[in-house]
Amino acid sequence: SGDVMNKRIQKLNNGIMLISHRLDNVHSVTVSVNFKVGSLFETAENNGITHLLEHLLFRRLDDLTQKQLYYRMQCLGAEIIGKTFNGFLSFEISVVPENFIPAFEIMLRYFNSFSFSEDEFDSEKKVVLKQIENDYQSFSQWIDENYLRETQYELPIMGTEESVENLTIDSVEAWKEKCLCPQNSCVAITGNFTTSDYKYASEKLSLINSTGNTYEIPKVLPVGFADRNYNNRYSIFDSDSELCDIVLFVDIGPDTDYETVRLLSSILGEGCGSRLGLELREKYALTDDIATELKSFYG
């Protein structure tokens, strides 16, 4: 469809997947740049390399130093949010519509080829190592280690102190060049943008040289799920943290419509405006974080 009022999915000639969804009823526009990379694609030796790269891209983004990048974000009244998952790396920014073009110009830099200095690399490695040291085991991590043991999901997203300590600047930059490329990317634009905004974004993205390959998510099946029964359907374990996680897992069959499940999970449990969030807030005065996550496994 040529109408940007609707959701549009377009694969550009250089391999970039461009997804857009115009929403006239909102007062902002969000741009996200995503790459298929994460702990699922790592080994025990380079485990945590994607997460370290995510951190480094806030230390330097092409020609922007850390101070310059943060200054640009403050001028836009927004900040870039970076997240590393098992199977993808995501950066996104939400701005008022009139700031779309300068925000998009910043996000284009994730496709550029550039290097980090030794000082930038060493400084950010220390930050990540401290983050690993202070991390507490969440219930989701426990699930990965037990139901997904001996699979790629067993590798922690942040890596281990040993694996991160052994990472070099050359290995991280090679990982960036290999994985953060057009053929392995998806750019999403959602919110109150104009037709000219979309045309500008599409033309700018089309000018990027086609590099890299499309990486496929490793086929992983959970182990032990079939052994669950009424006697072992829940687990409780102690943690050093004072925080408490309560996680509910539901198996969805392959014949179930994915979009329906995604919409249902968002309505029920995504954020403070979800049905569960409102229930906890109004009945028990709890304002804790609530999130949902969908994982797909392939046989």
Coordinates of N, CA and C in Angstrom, one line a residue, residues 73-248:
M73 N 20.5 14.8 22.1 CA 19.3 14.3 22.6 C 18.5 15.3 23.5
Q74 N 19.3 16.0 24.3 CA 18.6 17.0 25.2 C 18.0 18.1 24.3
C75 N 18.7 18.5 23.2 CA 18.1 19.5 22.4 C 16.8 19.1 21.7
L76 N 16.6 17.8 21.5 CA 15.4 17.2 21.0 C 14.4 17.0 22.1
G77 N 14.7 17.1 23.3 CA 13.8 16.8 24.4 C 13.5 15.3 24.5
A78 N 14.5 14.5 24.2 CA 14.2 13.1 24.2 C 15.6 12.4 24.4
E79 N 15.5 11.0 24.6 CA 16.7 10.3 24.8 C 16.6 9.0 24.0
I80 N 17.7 8.5 23.5 CA 17.7 7.2 22.8 C 17.7 6.1 23.8
I81 N 16.9 5.1 23.6 CA 16.8 4.0 24.5 C 17.4 2.8 23.8
G82 N 18.4 2.1 24.4 CA 19.1 1.0 23.8 C 18.8 -0.3 24.6
K83 N 18.5 -1.4 23.9 CA 18.2 -2.6 24.7 C 18.8 -3.8 23.9
T84 N 19.4 -4.7 24.6 CA 19.9 -5.9 24.0 C 19.0 -7.1 24.5
F85 N 18.6 -7.9 23.5 CA 17.7 -9.0 23.8 C 18.5 -10.3 23.4
N86 N 17.9 -11.4 23.6 CA 18.5 -12.7 23.1 C 18.7 -12.7 21.6
G87 N 17.7 -12.2 20.9 CA 17.8 -12.3 19.4 C 17.9 -11.0 18.7
F88 N 17.9 -9.8 19.3 CA 18.0 -8.6 18.6 C 18.5 -7.4 19.5
L89 N 19.1 -6.4 18.8 CA 19.6 -5.2 19.4 C 18.7 -4.1 18.9
S90 N 18.2 -3.2 19.8 CA 17.3 -2.2 19.4 C 17.7 -0.8 20.0
F91 N 17.5 0.2 19.2 CA 17.7 1.6 19.6 C 16.5 2.4 19.2
E92 N 15.9 3.2 20.0 CA 14.7 3.9 19.7 C 14.7 5.3 20.3
I93 N 14.0 6.2 19.7 CA 13.9 7.6 20.2 C 12.5 8.1 19.9
S94 N 11.8 8.7 20.8 CA 10.5 9.3 20.6 C 10.6 10.8 20.7
V95 N 10.1 11.5 19.7 CA 10.2 13.0 19.7 C 8.9 13.6 19.3
V96 N 8.7 14.9 19.5 CA 7.5 15.6 18.9 C 7.7 15.6 17.4
P97 N 6.6 15.6 16.6 CA 6.7 15.5 15.2 C 7.6 16.4 14.5
E98 N 7.7 17.7 15.0 CA 8.5 18.7 14.3 C 10.0 18.4 14.5
N99 N 10.4 17.5 15.4 CA 11.8 17.1 15.5 C 12.1 15.8 14.9
F100 N 11.2 15.3 14.0 CA 11.4 14.0 13.4 C 12.7 13.9 12.6
I101 N 13.0 14.9 11.7 CA 14.1 14.8 10.8 C 15.5 14.9 11.6
P102 N 15.7 15.8 12.5 CA 17.0 15.8 13.2 C 17.1 14.5 14.1
A103 N 16.0 13.9 14.6 CA 16.1 12.7 15.3 C 16.5 11.5 14.4
F104 N 15.9 11.5 13.2 CA 16.1 10.5 12.2 C 17.6 10.5 11.7
E105 N 18.1 11.8 11.6 CA 19.5 11.9 11.2 C 20.5 11.3 12.2
I106 N 20.1 11.4 13.5 CA 21.0 10.7 14.5 C 20.9 9.2 14.4
M107 N 19.7 8.7 14.2 CA 19.5 7.3 14.1 C 20.1 6.6 12.9
L108 N 20.3 7.4 11.8 CA 21.0 6.9 10.6 C 22.4 6.5 10.9
R109 N 23.0 7.1 11.9 CA 24.4 6.9 12.2 C 24.7 5.4 12.7
Y110 N 23.7 4.7 13.1 CA 23.9 3.3 13.5 C 24.4 2.4 12.3
F111 N 24.2 2.9 11.1 CA 24.6 2.2 9.9 C 26.0 2.5 9.5
N112 N 26.6 3.6 10.0 CA 27.9 4.1 9.6 C 29.0 3.2 10.1
S113 N 30.1 3.2 9.4 CA 31.3 2.5 9.8 C 32.2 3.4 10.6
F114 N 32.6 3.1 11.8 CA 33.5 3.9 12.6 C 34.1 3.1 13.7
S115 N 35.1 3.7 14.3 CA 35.9 3.0 15.4 C 35.8 3.7 16.7
F116 N 36.0 2.9 17.8 CA 36.1 3.5 19.1 C 37.6 3.6 19.5
S117 N 37.8 4.6 20.4 CA 39.2 4.7 20.9 C 39.4 3.7 22.0
E118 N 40.6 3.5 22.4 CA 41.0 2.6 23.4 C 40.4 3.1 24.8
D119 N 40.4 4.4 25.0 CA 39.9 4.9 26.2 C 38.4 4.7 26.3
E120 N 37.7 4.9 25.2 CA 36.2 4.7 25.2 C 35.9 3.2 25.5
F121 N 36.7 2.4 24.8 CA 36.4 0.9 25.0 C 36.7 0.5 26.5
D122 N 37.8 0.9 27.0 CA 38.2 0.5 28.4 C 37.2 1.0 29.4
S123 N 36.8 2.3 29.2 CA 35.9 2.9 30.2 C 34.5 2.2 30.2
E124 N 34.0 1.9 29.0 CA 32.7 1.2 28.9 C 32.7 -0.2 29.4
K125 N 33.9 -0.9 29.1 CA 34.0 -2.2 29.6 C 33.9 -2.3 31.1
K126 N 34.5 -1.3 31.8 CA 34.4 -1.2 33.3 C 33.0 -1.1 33.7
V127 N 32.2 -0.3 33.0 CA 30.8 -0.1 33.3 C 30.1 -1.4 33.2
V128 N 30.3 -2.1 32.2 CA 29.5 -3.4 31.9 C 29.9 -4.4 33.0
L129 N 31.2 -4.5 33.3 CA 31.7 -5.4 34.3 C 31.1 -5.1 35.7
K130 N 30.9 -3.8 36.0 CA 30.3 -3.5 37.2 C 28.8 -3.8 37.2
Q131 N 28.2 -3.7 36.0 CA 26.8 -4.0 35.9 C 26.6 -5.5 36.1
I132 N 27.5 -6.3 35.6 CA 27.4 -7.8 35.8 C 27.6 -8.1 37.2
E133 N 28.5 -7.5 37.9 CA 28.8 -7.7 39.3 C 27.6 -7.4 40.2
N134 N 26.9 -6.4 39.8 CA 25.7 -5.9 40.6 C 24.4 -6.6 40.2
D135 N 24.4 -7.4 39.2 CA 23.2 -8.0 38.7 C 22.7 -9.1 39.6
Y136 N 21.4 -9.2 39.7 CA 20.8 -10.3 40.5 C 20.0 -11.2 39.5
Q137 N 19.9 -12.4 39.9 CA 19.3 -13.4 39.0 C 17.8 -13.2 39.1
S138 N 17.2 -12.9 37.9 CA 15.7 -12.8 37.8 C 15.1 -14.1 37.6
F139 N 13.8 -14.2 37.7 CA 13.1 -15.4 37.5 C 13.2 -15.8 36.0
S140 N 13.2 -14.8 35.1 CA 13.4 -15.1 33.7 C 14.7 -15.8 33.4
Q141 N 15.8 -15.3 34.0 CA 17.1 -15.9 33.9 C 17.1 -17.3 34.4
W142 N 16.4 -17.5 35.5 CA 16.3 -18.9 36.0 C 15.6 -19.8 35.1
I143 N 14.5 -19.3 34.4 CA 13.8 -20.1 33.4 C 14.7 -20.5 32.3
D144 N 15.5 -19.5 31.8 CA 16.4 -19.8 30.7 C 17.5 -20.8 31.0
E145 N 18.0 -20.7 32.3 CA 19.0 -21.7 32.7 C 18.5 -23.1 32.9
N146 N 17.2 -23.2 33.3 CA 16.6 -24.5 33.6 C 15.9 -25.1 32.4
Y147 N 14.9 -24.4 31.9 CA 14.1 -25.0 30.8 C 14.8 -24.8 29.4
L148 N 15.8 -24.0 29.4 CA 16.5 -23.8 28.1 C 18.0 -24.1 28.3
R149 N 18.3 -24.9 29.2 CA 19.7 -25.3 29.4 C 20.3 -26.1 28.2
E150 N 21.6 -25.9 28.0 CA 22.2 -26.5 26.9 C 21.7 -26.0 25.5
T151 N 21.1 -24.8 25.5 CA 20.7 -24.2 24.3 C 21.3 -22.8 24.3
Q152 N 21.2 -22.0 23.2 CA 21.8 -20.7 23.1 C 21.1 -19.7 24.1
Y153 N 19.9 -20.0 24.6 CA 19.3 -19.2 25.6 C 20.0 -19.2 26.9
E154 N 20.8 -20.2 27.1 CA 21.4 -20.4 28.4 C 22.5 -19.3 28.6
L155 N 23.0 -18.8 27.5 CA 24.0 -17.7 27.6 C 23.4 -16.4 28.1
P156 N 23.9 -15.8 29.2 CA 23.4 -14.6 29.7 C 23.6 -13.4 28.7
I157 N 22.6 -12.5 28.6 CA 22.7 -11.4 27.6 C 23.9 -10.5 27.9
M158 N 24.1 -10.3 29.2 CA 25.3 -9.4 29.5 C 26.6 -10.1 29.5
G159 N 26.6 -11.4 29.3 CA 27.8 -12.2 29.4 C 28.3 -12.5 30.8
T160 N 29.4 -13.0 31.0 CA 30.0 -13.3 32.3 C 31.2 -12.3 32.5
E161 N 31.6 -12.2 33.7 CA 32.8 -11.3 33.9 C 34.0 -11.8 33.1
E162 N 34.2 -13.1 33.1 CA 35.3 -13.7 32.3 C 35.2 -13.4 30.8
S163 N 34.0 -13.7 30.2 CA 33.9 -13.5 28.8 C 34.0 -12.0 28.4
V164 N 33.4 -11.1 29.2 CA 33.5 -9.7 28.8 C 34.9 -9.2 29.0
E165 N 35.6 -9.7 30.1 CA 37.0 -9.2 30.3 C 37.9 -9.6 29.2
N166 N 37.6 -10.7 28.5 CA 38.5 -11.2 27.4 C 38.1 -10.5 26.1
L167 N 37.1 -9.7 26.0 CA 36.7 -9.1 24.7 C 37.7 -8.0 24.4
T168 N 38.0 -7.9 23.1 CA 39.0 -6.8 22.7 C 38.3 -5.8 21.8
I169 N 38.9 -4.7 21.7 CA 38.3 -3.6 20.8 C 38.1 -4.1 19.4
D170 N 39.1 -4.9 18.9 CA 39.1 -5.4 17.5 C 37.9 -6.4 17.4
S171 N 37.7 -7.2 18.4 CA 36.6 -8.2 18.2 C 35.2 -7.5 18.2
V172 N 35.1 -6.5 19.1 CA 33.8 -5.8 19.1 C 33.5 -5.0 17.8
E173 N 34.5 -4.3 17.3 CA 34.4 -3.6 16.1 C 34.1 -4.5 14.9
A174 N 34.7 -5.7 14.9 CA 34.4 -6.7 13.8 C 33.0 -7.2 14.0
W175 N 32.5 -7.3 15.2 CA 31.1 -7.8 15.5 C 30.1 -6.7 15.0
K176 N 30.5 -5.5 15.2 CA 29.6 -4.4 14.7 C 29.5 -4.4 13.2
E177 N 30.7 -4.5 12.5 CA 30.7 -4.5 11.1 C 29.9 -5.7 10.5
K178 N 30.0 -6.8 11.2 CA 29.3 -8.0 10.7 C 27.8 -8.0 10.9
C179 N 27.4 -7.5 12.1 CA 26.0 -7.6 12.4 C 25.1 -6.3 12.3
L180 N 25.7 -5.2 12.4 CA 25.0 -3.9 12.3 C 25.1 -3.4 10.9
C181 N 24.4 -4.1 10.0 CA 24.4 -3.8 8.6 C 23.0 -3.8 8.0
P182 N 22.9 -3.2 6.8 CA 21.5 -3.1 6.2 C 20.8 -4.4 6.0
Q183 N 21.6 -5.4 5.5 CA 21.0 -6.7 5.3 C 20.4 -7.4 6.5
N184 N 20.8 -6.9 7.7 CA 20.4 -7.6 8.9 C 19.7 -6.6 9.8
S185 N 18.9 -5.7 9.2 CA 18.3 -4.6 10.0 C 16.8 -4.4 9.7
C186 N 16.2 -3.7 10.6 CA 14.8 -3.3 10.5 C 14.7 -1.9 11.1
V187 N 14.1 -1.0 10.3 CA 13.8 0.3 10.8 C 12.3 0.5 10.9
A188 N 11.8 1.0 12.1 CA 10.4 1.2 12.3 C 10.1 2.6 12.6
I189 N 9.1 3.2 12.0 CA 8.6 4.5 12.3 C 7.2 4.5 12.6
T190 N 6.8 4.9 13.8 CA 5.4 4.9 14.3 C 5.1 6.2 14.9
G191 N 3.8 6.6 14.8 CA 3.3 7.8 15.4 C 2.8 8.8 14.4
N192 N 2.8 10.1 14.8 CA 2.2 11.1 14.0 C 3.3 11.8 13.0
F193 N 3.7 11.0 12.0 CA 4.6 11.6 11.0 C 3.8 11.9 9.7
T194 N 4.4 12.7 8.9 CA 3.8 13.1 7.6 C 4.2 12.3 6.4
T195 N 3.6 12.5 5.3 CA 3.9 11.8 4.1 C 5.3 12.2 3.7
S196 N 5.7 13.5 3.8 CA 7.0 13.9 3.5 C 8.1 13.4 4.4
D197 N 7.7 13.2 5.7 CA 8.6 12.6 6.6 C 9.0 11.2 6.2
Y198 N 8.0 10.4 5.8 CA 8.2 9.0 5.4 C 9.0 9.0 4.1
K199 N 8.8 9.9 3.1 CA 9.5 9.9 1.9 C 11.0 10.3 2.2
Y200 N 11.2 11.2 3.1 CA 12.6 11.6 3.5 C 13.3 10.4 4.1
A201 N 12.6 9.7 5.0 CA 13.3 8.6 5.7 C 13.6 7.5 4.7
S202 N 12.6 7.2 3.8 CA 12.8 6.1 2.8 C 14.0 6.4 1.9
E203 N 14.0 7.7 1.4 CA 15.1 8.0 0.5 C 16.5 8.0 1.2
K204 N 16.5 8.5 2.4 CA 17.8 8.5 3.2 C 18.3 7.0 3.4
L205 N 17.4 6.2 3.8 CA 17.8 4.8 4.0 C 18.2 4.1 2.7
S206 N 17.6 4.4 1.6 CA 17.9 3.8 0.3 C 19.3 4.1 -0.1
L207 N 19.8 5.3 0.4 CA 21.2 5.7 -0.1 C 22.3 4.9 0.6
I208 N 21.9 4.1 1.7 CA 22.9 3.4 2.4 C 23.4 2.2 1.6
N209 N 24.7 2.0 1.5 CA 25.2 0.8 0.7 C 24.8 -0.5 1.3
S210 N 24.4 -1.4 0.4 CA 24.0 -2.8 0.9 C 25.2 -3.6 1.4
T211 N 25.3 -3.9 2.6 CA 26.4 -4.7 3.1 C 25.8 -5.8 4.1
G212 N 26.7 -6.8 4.3 CA 26.4 -7.8 5.3 C 25.4 -8.9 4.8
N213 N 25.0 -9.7 5.8 CA 24.1 -10.8 5.5 C 22.9 -10.8 6.5
T214 N 21.8 -11.5 6.1 CA 20.7 -11.7 7.0 C 21.0 -12.9 7.9
Y215 N 21.0 -12.7 9.2 CA 21.2 -13.8 10.1 C 19.9 -14.4 10.6
E216 N 19.8 -15.7 10.6 CA 18.6 -16.4 11.1 C 18.7 -16.8 12.5
I217 N 17.6 -16.6 13.2 CA 17.6 -17.0 14.7 C 17.8 -18.5 14.8
P218 N 18.8 -18.9 15.6 CA 19.0 -20.4 15.8 C 17.7 -21.1 16.2
K219 N 17.5 -22.3 15.7 CA 16.4 -23.1 16.1 C 16.6 -23.7 17.4
V220 N 15.7 -23.4 18.4 CA 15.9 -23.8 19.7 C 14.6 -24.3 20.3
L221 N 14.6 -25.4 20.9 CA 13.4 -26.0 21.6 C 13.6 -26.1 23.1
P222 N 12.7 -25.6 23.9 CA 12.9 -25.7 25.4 C 13.0 -27.1 25.8
V223 N 13.8 -27.4 26.8 CA 13.8 -28.8 27.3 C 13.1 -28.8 28.7
G224 N 12.5 -29.9 29.0 CA 11.8 -30.0 30.3 C 10.4 -29.5 30.3
F225 N 9.9 -28.7 29.3 CA 8.6 -28.2 29.4 C 7.5 -29.3 29.4
A226 N 7.8 -30.4 28.7 CA 6.9 -31.5 28.7 C 6.8 -32.2 30.0
D227 N 7.8 -32.0 30.9 CA 7.8 -32.7 32.2 C 6.9 -32.0 33.3
R228 N 6.4 -30.8 32.9 CA 5.6 -30.1 33.9 C 4.3 -30.7 34.2
N229 N 3.9 -30.7 35.5 CA 2.6 -31.2 35.9 C 2.1 -30.4 37.0
Y230 N 1.0 -30.9 37.6 CA 0.3 -30.1 38.7 C 1.2 -30.1 40.0
N231 N 2.1 -31.0 40.1 CA 3.0 -31.0 41.3 C 4.2 -30.1 41.2
N232 N 4.6 -29.8 39.9 CA 5.8 -29.0 39.8 C 5.6 -27.8 38.9
R233 N 4.4 -27.3 38.8 CA 4.1 -26.2 37.9 C 4.5 -24.8 38.4
Y234 N 5.0 -24.7 39.6 CA 5.6 -23.5 40.0 C 6.9 -23.7 40.8
S235 N 7.7 -22.7 40.8 CA 9.0 -22.7 41.5 C 9.2 -21.5 42.3
I236 N 9.8 -21.6 43.5 CA 10.2 -20.5 44.3 C 11.6 -20.6 44.7
F237 N 12.4 -19.5 44.5 CA 13.8 -19.6 44.9 C 14.2 -18.3 45.5
D238 N 15.3 -18.4 46.3 CA 15.8 -17.2 47.0 C 16.7 -16.4 46.1
S239 N 16.8 -15.1 46.4 CA 17.7 -14.2 45.7 C 18.4 -13.3 46.6
D240 N 19.6 -12.8 46.3 CA 20.2 -11.8 47.1 C 19.5 -10.5 47.1
S241 N 18.7 -10.2 46.1 CA 18.1 -8.9 46.0 C 16.8 -8.9 46.9
E242 N 16.5 -7.6 47.2 CA 15.2 -7.4 48.0 C 14.0 -7.4 47.1
L243 N 14.3 -7.3 45.8 CA 13.2 -7.3 44.8 C 12.5 -8.6 44.7
C244 N 11.3 -8.6 44.3 CA 10.6 -9.9 44.1 C 10.0 -9.9 42.7
D245 N 10.2 -11.0 41.9 CA 9.7 -11.2 40.6 C 8.6 -12.2 40.6
I246 N 7.5 -12.0 40.0 CA 6.4 -13.0 39.8 C 6.2 -13.1 38.3
V247 N 6.5 -14.2 37.8 CA 6.4 -14.4 36.3 C 5.5 -15.6 36.0
L248 N 4.6 -15.3 35.0 CA 3.6 -16.4 34.6 C 4.0 -16.7 33.1

